[in-house]
mmCIF file of C-alpha atoms and ligand atoms in Angstrom:
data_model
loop_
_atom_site.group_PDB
_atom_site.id
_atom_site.type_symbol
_atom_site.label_atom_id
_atom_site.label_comp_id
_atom_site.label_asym_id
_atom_site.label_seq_id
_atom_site.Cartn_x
_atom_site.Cartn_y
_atom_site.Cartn_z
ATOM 1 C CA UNK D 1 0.000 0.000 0.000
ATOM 2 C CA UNK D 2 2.785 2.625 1.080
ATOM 3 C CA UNK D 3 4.963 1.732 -1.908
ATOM 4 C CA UNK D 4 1.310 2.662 -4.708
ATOM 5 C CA UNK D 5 1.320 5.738 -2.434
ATOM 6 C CA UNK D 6 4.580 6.941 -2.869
ATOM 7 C CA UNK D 7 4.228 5.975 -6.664
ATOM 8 C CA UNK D 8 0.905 8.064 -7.298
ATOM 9 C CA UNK D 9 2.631 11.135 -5.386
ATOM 10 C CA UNK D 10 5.832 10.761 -8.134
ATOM 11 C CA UNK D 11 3.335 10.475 -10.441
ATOM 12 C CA UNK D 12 1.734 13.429 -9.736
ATOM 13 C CA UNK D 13 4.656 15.726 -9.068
ATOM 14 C CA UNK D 14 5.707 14.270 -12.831
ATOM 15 C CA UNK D 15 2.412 15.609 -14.314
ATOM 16 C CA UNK D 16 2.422 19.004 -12.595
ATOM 17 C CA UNK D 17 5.872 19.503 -13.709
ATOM 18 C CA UNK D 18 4.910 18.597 -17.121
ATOM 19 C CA UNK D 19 2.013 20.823 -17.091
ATOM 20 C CA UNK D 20 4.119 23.626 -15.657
ATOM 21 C CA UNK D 21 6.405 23.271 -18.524
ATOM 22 C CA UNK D 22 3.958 22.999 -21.295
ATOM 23 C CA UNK D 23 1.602 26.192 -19.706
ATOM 24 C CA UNK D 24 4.596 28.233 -19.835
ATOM 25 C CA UNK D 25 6.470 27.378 -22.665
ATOM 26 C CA UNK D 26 2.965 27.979 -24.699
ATOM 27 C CA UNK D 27 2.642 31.484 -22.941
ATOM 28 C CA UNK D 28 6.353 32.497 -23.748
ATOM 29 C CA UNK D 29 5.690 31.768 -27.405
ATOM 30 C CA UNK D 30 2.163 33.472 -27.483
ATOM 31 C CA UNK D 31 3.844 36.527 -26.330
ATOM 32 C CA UNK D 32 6.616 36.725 -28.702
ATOM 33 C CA UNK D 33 4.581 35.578 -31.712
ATOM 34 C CA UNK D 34 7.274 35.404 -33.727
ATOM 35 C CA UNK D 35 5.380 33.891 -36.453
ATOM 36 C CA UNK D 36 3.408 36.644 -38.170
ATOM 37 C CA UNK D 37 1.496 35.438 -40.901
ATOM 38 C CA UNK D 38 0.862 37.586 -43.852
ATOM 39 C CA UNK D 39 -1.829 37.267 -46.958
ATOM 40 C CA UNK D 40 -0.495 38.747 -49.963
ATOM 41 C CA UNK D 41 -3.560 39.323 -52.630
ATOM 42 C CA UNK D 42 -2.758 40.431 -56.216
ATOM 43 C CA UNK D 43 -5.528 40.783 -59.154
ATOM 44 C CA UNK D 44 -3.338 39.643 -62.258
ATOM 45 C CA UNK D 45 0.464 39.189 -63.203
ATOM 46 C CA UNK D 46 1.538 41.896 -65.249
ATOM 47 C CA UNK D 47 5.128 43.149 -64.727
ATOM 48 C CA UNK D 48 4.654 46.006 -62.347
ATOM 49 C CA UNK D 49 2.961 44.378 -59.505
ATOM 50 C CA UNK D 50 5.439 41.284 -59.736
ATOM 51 C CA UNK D 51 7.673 44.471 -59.745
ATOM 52 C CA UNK D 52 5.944 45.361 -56.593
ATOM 53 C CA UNK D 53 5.538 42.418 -54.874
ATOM 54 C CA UNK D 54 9.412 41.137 -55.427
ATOM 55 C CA UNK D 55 10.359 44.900 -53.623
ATOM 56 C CA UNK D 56 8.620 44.924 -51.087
ATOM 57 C CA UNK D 57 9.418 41.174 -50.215
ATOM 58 C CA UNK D 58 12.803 41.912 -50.520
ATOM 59 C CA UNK D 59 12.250 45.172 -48.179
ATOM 60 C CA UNK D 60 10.589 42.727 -45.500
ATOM 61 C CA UNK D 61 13.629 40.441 -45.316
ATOM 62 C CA UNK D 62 15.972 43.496 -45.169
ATOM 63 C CA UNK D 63 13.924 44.675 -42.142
ATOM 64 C CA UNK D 64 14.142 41.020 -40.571
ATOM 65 C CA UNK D 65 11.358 39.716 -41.502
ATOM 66 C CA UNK D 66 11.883 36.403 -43.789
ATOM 67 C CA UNK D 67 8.885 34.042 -45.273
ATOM 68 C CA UNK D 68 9.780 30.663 -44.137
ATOM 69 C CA UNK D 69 11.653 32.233 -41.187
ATOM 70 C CA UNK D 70 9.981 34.311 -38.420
ATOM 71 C CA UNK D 71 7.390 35.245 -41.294
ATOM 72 C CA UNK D 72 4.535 33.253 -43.412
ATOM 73 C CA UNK D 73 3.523 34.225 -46.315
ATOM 74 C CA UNK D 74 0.704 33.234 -48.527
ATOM 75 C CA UNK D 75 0.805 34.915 -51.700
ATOM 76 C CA UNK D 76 -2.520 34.661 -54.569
ATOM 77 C CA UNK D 77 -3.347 35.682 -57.694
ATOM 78 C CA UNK D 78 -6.637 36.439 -58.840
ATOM 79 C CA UNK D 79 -6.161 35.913 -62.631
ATOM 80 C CA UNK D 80 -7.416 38.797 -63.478
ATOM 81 C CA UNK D 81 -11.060 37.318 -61.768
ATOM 82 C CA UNK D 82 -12.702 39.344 -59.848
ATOM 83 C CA UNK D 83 -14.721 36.351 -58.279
ATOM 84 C CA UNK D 84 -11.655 34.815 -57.332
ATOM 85 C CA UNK D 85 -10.487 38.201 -55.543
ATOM 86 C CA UNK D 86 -13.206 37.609 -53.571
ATOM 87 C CA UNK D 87 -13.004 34.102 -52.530
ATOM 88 C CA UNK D 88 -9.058 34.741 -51.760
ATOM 89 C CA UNK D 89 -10.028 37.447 -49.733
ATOM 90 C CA UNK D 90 -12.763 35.636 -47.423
ATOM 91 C CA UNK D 91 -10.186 32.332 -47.339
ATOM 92 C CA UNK D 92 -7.131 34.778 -45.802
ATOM 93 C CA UNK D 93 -9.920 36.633 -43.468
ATOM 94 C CA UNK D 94 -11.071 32.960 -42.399
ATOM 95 C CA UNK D 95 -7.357 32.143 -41.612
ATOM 96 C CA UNK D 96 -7.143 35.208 -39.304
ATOM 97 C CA UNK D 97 -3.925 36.550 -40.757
ATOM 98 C CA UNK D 98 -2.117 39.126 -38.591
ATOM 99 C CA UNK D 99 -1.938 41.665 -41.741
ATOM 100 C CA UNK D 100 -3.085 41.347 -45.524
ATOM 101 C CA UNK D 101 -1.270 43.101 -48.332
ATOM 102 C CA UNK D 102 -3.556 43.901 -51.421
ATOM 103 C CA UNK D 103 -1.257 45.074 -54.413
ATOM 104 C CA UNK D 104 -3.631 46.861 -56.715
ATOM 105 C CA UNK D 105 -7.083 48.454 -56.731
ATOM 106 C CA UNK D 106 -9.315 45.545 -57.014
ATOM 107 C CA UNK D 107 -7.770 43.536 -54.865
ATOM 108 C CA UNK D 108 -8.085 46.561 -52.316
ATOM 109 C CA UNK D 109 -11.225 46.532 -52.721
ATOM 110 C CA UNK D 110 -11.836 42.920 -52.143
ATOM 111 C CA UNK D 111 -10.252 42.830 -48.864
ATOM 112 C CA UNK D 112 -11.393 45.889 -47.572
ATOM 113 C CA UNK D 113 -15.468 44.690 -48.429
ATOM 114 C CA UNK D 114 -14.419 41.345 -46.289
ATOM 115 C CA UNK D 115 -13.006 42.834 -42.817
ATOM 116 C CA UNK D 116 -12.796 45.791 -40.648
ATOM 117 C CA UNK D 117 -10.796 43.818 -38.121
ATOM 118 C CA UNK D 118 -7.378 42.899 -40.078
ATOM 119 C CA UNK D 119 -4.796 45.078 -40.573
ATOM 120 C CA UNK D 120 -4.917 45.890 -44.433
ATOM 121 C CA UNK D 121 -1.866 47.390 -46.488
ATOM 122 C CA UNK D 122 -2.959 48.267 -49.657
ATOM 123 C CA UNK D 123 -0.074 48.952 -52.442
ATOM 124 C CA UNK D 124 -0.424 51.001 -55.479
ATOM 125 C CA UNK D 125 -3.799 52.317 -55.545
ATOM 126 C CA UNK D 126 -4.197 55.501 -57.593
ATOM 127 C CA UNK D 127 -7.302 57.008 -55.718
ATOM 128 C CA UNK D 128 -7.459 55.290 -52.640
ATOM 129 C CA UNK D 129 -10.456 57.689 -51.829
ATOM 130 C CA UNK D 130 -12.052 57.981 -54.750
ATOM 131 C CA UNK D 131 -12.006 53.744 -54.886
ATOM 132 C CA UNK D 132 -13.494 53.791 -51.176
ATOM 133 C CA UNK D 133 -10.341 52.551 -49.414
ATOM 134 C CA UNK D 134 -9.991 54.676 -46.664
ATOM 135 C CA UNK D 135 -11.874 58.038 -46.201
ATOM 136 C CA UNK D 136 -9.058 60.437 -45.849
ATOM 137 C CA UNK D 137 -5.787 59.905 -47.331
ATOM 138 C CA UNK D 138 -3.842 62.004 -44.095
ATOM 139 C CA UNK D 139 -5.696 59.811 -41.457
ATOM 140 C CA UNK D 140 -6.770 56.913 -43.029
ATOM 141 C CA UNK D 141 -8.828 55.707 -39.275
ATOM 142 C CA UNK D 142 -9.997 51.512 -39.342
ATOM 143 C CA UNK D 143 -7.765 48.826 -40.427
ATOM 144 C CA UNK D 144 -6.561 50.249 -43.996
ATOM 145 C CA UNK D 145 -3.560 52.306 -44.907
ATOM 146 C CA UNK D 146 -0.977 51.983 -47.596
ATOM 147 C CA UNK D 147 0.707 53.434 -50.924
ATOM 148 C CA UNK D 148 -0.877 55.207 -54.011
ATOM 149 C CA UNK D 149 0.586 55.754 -57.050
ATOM 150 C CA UNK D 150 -1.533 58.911 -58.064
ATOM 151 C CA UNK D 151 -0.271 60.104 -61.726
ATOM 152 C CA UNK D 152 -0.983 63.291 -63.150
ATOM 153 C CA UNK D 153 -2.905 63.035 -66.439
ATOM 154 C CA UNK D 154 -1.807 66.719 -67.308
ATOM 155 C CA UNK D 155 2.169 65.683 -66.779
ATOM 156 C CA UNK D 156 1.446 62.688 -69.329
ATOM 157 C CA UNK D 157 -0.312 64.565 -72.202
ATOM 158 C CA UNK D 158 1.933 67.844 -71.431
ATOM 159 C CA UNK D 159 4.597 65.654 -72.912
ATOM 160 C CA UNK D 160 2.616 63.894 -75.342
ATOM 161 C CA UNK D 161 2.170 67.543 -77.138
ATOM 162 C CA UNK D 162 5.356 67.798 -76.712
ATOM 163 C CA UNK D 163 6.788 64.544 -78.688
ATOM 164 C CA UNK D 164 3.715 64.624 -80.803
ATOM 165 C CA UNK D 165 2.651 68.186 -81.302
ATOM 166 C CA UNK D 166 -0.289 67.077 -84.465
ATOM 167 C CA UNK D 167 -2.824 65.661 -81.642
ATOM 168 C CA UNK D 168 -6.128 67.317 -81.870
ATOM 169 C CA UNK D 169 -8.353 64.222 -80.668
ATOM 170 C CA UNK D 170 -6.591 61.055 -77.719
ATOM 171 C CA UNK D 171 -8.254 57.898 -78.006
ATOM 172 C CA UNK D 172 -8.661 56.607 -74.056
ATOM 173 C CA UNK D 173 -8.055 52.732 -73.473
ATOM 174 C CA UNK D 174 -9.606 51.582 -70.204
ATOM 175 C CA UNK D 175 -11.324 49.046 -68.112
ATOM 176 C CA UNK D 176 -14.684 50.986 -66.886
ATOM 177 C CA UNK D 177 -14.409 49.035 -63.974
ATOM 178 C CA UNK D 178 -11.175 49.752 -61.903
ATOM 179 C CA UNK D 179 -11.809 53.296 -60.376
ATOM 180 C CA UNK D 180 -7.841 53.457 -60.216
ATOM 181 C CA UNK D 181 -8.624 53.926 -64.351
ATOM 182 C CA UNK D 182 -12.131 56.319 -63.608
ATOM 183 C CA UNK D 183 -10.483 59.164 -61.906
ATOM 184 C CA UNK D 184 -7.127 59.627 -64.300
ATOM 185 C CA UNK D 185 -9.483 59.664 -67.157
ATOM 186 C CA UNK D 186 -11.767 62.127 -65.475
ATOM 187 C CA UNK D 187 -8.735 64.463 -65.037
ATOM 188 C CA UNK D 188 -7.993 63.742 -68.982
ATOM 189 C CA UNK D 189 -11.134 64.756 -70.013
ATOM 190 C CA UNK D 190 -10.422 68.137 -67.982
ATOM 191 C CA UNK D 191 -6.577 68.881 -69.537
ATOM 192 C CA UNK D 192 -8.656 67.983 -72.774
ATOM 193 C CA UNK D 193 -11.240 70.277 -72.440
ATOM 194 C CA UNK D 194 -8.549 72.918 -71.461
ATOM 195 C CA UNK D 195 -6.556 72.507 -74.146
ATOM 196 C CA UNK D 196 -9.186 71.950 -77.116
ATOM 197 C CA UNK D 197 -8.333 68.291 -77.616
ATOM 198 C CA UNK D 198 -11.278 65.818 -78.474
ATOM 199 C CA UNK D 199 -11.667 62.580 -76.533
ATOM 200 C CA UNK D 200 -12.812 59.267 -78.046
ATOM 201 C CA UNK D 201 -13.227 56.714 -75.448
ATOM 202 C CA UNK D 202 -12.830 52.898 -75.502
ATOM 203 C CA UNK D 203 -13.212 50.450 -72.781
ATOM 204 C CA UNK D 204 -12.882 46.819 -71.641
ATOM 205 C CA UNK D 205 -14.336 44.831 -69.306
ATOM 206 C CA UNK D 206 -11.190 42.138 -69.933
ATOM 207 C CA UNK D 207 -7.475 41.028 -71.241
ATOM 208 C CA UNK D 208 -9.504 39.397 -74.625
ATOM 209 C CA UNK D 209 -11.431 42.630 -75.345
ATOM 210 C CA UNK D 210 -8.292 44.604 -75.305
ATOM 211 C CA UNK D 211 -7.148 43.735 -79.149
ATOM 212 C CA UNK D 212 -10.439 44.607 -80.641
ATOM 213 C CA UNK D 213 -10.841 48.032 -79.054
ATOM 214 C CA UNK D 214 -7.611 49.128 -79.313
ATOM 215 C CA UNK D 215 -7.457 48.084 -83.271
ATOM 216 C CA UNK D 216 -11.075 50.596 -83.657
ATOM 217 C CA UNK D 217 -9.955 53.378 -81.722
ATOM 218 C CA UNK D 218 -6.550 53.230 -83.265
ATOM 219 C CA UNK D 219 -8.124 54.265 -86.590
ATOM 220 C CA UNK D 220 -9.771 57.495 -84.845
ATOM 221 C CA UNK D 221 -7.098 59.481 -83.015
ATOM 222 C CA UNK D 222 -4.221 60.869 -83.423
ATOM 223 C CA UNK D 223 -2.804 59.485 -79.891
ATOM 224 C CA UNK D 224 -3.681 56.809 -77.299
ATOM 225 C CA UNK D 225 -3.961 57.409 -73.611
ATOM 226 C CA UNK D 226 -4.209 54.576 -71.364
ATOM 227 C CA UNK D 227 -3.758 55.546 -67.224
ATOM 228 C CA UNK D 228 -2.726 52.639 -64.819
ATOM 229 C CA UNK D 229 -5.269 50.203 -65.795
ATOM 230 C CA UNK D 230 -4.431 46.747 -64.487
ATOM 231 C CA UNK D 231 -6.527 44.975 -67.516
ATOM 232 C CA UNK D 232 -5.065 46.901 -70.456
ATOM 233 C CA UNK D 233 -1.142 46.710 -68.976
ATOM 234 C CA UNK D 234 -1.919 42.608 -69.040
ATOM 235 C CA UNK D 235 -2.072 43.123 -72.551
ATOM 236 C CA UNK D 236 0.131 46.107 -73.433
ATOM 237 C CA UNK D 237 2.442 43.797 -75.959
ATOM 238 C CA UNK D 238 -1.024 43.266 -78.057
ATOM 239 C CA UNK D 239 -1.734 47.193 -77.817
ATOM 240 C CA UNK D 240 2.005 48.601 -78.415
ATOM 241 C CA UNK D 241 1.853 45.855 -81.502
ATOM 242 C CA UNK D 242 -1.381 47.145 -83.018
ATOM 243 C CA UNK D 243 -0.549 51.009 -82.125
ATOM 244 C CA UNK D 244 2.652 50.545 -84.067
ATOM 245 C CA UNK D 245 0.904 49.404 -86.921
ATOM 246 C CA UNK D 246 -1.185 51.843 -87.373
ATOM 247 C CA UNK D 247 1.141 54.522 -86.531
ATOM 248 C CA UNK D 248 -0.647 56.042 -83.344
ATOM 249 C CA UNK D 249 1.663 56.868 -80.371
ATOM 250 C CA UNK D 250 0.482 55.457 -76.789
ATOM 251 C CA UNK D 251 0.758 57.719 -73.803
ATOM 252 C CA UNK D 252 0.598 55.165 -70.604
ATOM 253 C CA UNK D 253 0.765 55.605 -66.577
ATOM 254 C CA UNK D 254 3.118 53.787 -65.650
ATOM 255 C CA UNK D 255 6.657 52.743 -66.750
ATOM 256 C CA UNK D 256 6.246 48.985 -67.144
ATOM 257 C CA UNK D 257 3.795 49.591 -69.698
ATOM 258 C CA UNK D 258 7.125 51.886 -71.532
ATOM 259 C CA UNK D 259 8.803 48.635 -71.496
ATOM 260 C CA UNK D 260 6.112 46.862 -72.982
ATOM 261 C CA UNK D 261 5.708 49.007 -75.948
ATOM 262 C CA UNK D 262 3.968 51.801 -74.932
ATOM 263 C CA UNK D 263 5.744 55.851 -76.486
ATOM 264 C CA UNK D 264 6.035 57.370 -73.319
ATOM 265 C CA UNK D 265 5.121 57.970 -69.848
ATOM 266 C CA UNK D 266 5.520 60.786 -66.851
ATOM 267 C CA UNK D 267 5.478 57.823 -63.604
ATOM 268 C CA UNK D 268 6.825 56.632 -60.369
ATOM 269 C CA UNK D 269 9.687 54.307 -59.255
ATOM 270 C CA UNK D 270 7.366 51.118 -58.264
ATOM 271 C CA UNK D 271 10.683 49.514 -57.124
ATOM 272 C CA UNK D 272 10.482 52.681 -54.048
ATOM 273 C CA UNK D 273 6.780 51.991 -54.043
ATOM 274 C CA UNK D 274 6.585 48.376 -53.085
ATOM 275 C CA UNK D 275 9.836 49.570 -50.315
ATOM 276 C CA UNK D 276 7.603 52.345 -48.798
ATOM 277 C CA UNK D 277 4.526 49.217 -48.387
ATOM 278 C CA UNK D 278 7.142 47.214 -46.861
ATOM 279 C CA UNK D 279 7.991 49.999 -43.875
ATOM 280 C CA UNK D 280 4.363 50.017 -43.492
ATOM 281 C CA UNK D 281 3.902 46.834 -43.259
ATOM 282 C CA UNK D 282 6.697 46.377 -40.643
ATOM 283 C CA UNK D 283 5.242 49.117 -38.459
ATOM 284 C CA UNK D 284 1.751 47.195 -38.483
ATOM 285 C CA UNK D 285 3.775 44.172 -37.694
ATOM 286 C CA UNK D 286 5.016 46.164 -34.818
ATOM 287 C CA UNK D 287 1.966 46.839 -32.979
ATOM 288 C CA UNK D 288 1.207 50.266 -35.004
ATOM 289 C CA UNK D 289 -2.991 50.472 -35.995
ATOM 290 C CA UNK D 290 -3.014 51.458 -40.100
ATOM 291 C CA UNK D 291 -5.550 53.792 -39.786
ATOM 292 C CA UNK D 292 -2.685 55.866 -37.647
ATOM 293 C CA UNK D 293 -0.280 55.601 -40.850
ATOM 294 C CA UNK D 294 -1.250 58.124 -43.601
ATOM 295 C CA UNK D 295 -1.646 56.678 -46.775
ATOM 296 C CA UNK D 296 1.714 57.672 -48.574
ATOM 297 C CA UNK D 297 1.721 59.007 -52.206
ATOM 298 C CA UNK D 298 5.034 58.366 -54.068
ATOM 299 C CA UNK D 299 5.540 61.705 -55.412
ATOM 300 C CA UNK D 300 8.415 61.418 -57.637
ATOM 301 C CA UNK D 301 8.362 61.047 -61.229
ATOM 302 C CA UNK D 302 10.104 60.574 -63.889
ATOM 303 C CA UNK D 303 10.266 60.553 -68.096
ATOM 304 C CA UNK D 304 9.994 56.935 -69.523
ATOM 305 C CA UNK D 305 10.334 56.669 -73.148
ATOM 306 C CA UNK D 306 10.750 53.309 -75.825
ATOM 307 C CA UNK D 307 13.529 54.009 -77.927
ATOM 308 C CA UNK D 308 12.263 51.176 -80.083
ATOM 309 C CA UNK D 309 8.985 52.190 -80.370
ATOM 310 C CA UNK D 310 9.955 55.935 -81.244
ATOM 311 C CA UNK D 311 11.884 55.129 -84.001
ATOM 312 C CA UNK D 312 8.960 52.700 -85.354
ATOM 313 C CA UNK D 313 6.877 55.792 -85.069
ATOM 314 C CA UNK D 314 9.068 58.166 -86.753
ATOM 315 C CA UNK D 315 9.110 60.036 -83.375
ATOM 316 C CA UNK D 316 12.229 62.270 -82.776
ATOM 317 C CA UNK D 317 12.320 62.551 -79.087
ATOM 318 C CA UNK D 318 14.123 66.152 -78.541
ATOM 319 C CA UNK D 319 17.784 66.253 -76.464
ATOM 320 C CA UNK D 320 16.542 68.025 -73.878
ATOM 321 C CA UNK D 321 13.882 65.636 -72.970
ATOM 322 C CA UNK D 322 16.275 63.029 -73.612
ATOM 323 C CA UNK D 323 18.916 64.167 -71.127
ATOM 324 C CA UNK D 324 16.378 63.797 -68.378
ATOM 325 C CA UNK D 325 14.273 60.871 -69.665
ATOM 326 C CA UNK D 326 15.051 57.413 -68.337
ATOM 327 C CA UNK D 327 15.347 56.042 -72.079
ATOM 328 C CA UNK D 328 13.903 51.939 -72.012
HETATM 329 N N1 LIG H 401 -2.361 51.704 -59.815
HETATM 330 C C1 LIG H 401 -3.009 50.463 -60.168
HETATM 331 C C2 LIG H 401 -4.252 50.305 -59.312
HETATM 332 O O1 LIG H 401 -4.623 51.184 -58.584
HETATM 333 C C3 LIG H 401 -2.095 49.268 -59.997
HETATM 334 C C4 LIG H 401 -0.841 49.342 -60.836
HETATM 335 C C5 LIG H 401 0.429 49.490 -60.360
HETATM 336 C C6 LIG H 401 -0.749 49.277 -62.242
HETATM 337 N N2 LIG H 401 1.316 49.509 -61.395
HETATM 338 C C7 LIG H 401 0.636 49.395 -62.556
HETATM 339 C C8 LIG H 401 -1.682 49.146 -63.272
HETATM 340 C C9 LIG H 401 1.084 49.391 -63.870
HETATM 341 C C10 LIG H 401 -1.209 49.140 -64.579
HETATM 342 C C11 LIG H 401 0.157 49.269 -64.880
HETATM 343 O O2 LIG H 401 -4.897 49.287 -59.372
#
């Protein structure tokens, strides 16, 4: 009998000890959560939000925070579908991820409909108002801040007159439905209007439409405009191809869409952009609320100009503008 009793005691200092251990080795690692995990949501591939996605990973890890490391992160692409935006969203909301990062408007817009709770860092959305992202770019309140690349329509067709003095009407290529697109081509229509230039518009609802509308409205202007629409730069090769063609130069929003054929462009450094999302991020990371963080516009910009594409045009890009033009 004594010897079961002096067993069951062992026994039960072995247990409490156990329990002791496990309790606080599970609060110790609650407390540091050095795990974060991080949703990254991005509405197509097109080469400046890979652009922006490779920065500001690359930003993360040179702040100390590495995927696979102290850091998870689940990165999707919505092909370009807006009904798989929102199924991506509600899956990472589900999964209670300490912070999402939406690169692009839609995908913004996705996350933002799904929670008021997570900590959302959107990343290059031209009007983050105007798209319903946060109410106030300065303080942004809730669980959304983040980075806008804002362009100035004016900048762009200021030195579209000046390449291509002959325009007198500017064809603009868009997708209707990404209010990034809406509010560049509002302030068009105004420089336009201003400067007795005609506007012929043509939009898309998707990548497959692009060809089509770009071949029609080609044959109507004497320039193309296209602002930093996420459907149209998917297919930029198809429009710089048919543009060329028909000898009609495109003015675009952003520099990628330079590379991929477009004339020219007056845009930011997305390479800075997706670094400044990364700082947020961190911050949020670090116990700061995004709706303290103002949303941060990247404010320089630069010329970007196709050589190649100039000299299919018959374009002679003036030495002045060269000198200060980042030449692709
Ligand atoms: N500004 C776009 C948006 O608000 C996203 C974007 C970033 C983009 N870089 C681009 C679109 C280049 C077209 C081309 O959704």
């Amino acid at each position: 009998m004594r010897k079961t009793g002096k067993h069951f005691a062992l026994l039960c200092a072995l247990f409490l000890l156990t329990a002791v251990i496990t309790l606080t080795g599970c609060a110790g690692s609650a407390a540091k959560k050095d795990k974060a995990t991080i949703g990254i949501i991005q509405i197509v591939e097109h080469p400046s939000l890979n652009t922006i996605r490779e920065s500001l990973l690359a930003e993360l890890e040179a702040g100390g925070y590495k995927d696979g490391e102290n850091i998870t992160v689940d990165y999707q692409n919505a092909q370009g579908d807006p009904s798989n935006l929102k199924a991506i969203s509600q899956k990472f909301v589900a999964n209670k991820y300490d912070a999402i990062i939406a690169i692009a408007t839609p995908s913004a817009q996705a996350v933002v409909g799904e929670t008021k709770e997570i900590p959302v860092i959107f990343s290059a959305c031209t009007d983050p108002v105007g798209s319903g992202l946060v109410k106030s770019l300065e303080a942004p309140g809730g669980n959304v801040t983040g980075t806008s690349d804002a362009v100035s329509a004016e900048k762009i067709m200021s030195l579209a007159l000046q390449l291509t003095p002959e325009i007198k009407t500017v064809g603009a290529l868009y997708n209707a439905g990404e209010t990034n697109s809406v509010s560049v081509i509002n302030d068009l229509k105004g420089f336009a209007a201003a400067n007795g230039l005609a506007v012929v518009e043509a939009t898309v609802a998707n990548t497959s439409e692009v060809q089509q509308a770009v071949t029609s409205l080609a044959g109507k202007v004497d320039a193309i405009f296209i602002p930093i629409d996420n459907t149209v730069a998917s297919a930029m090769p198809v429009v710089a191809q048919a543009a060329i063609k028909a000898k009609v130069p495109v003015y675009v929003g952003a520099d990628s869409m330079v590379a991929d054929g477009g004339l020219a462009t007056y845009g930011i450094n997305y390479v800075s952009l997706g670094k400044e999302t990364a700082k947020m991020v961190i911050q949020v990371l670090e116990g700061k609320k995004p709706g303290d963080i103002p949303v941060l516009t990247i404010e320089d910009v630069e010329i970007y100009i196709n050589e190649k594409t100039a000299q299919e045009l018959g374009v002679e890009i003036p030495e002045e503008i060269k000198a200060q033009a980042k030449m692709l």
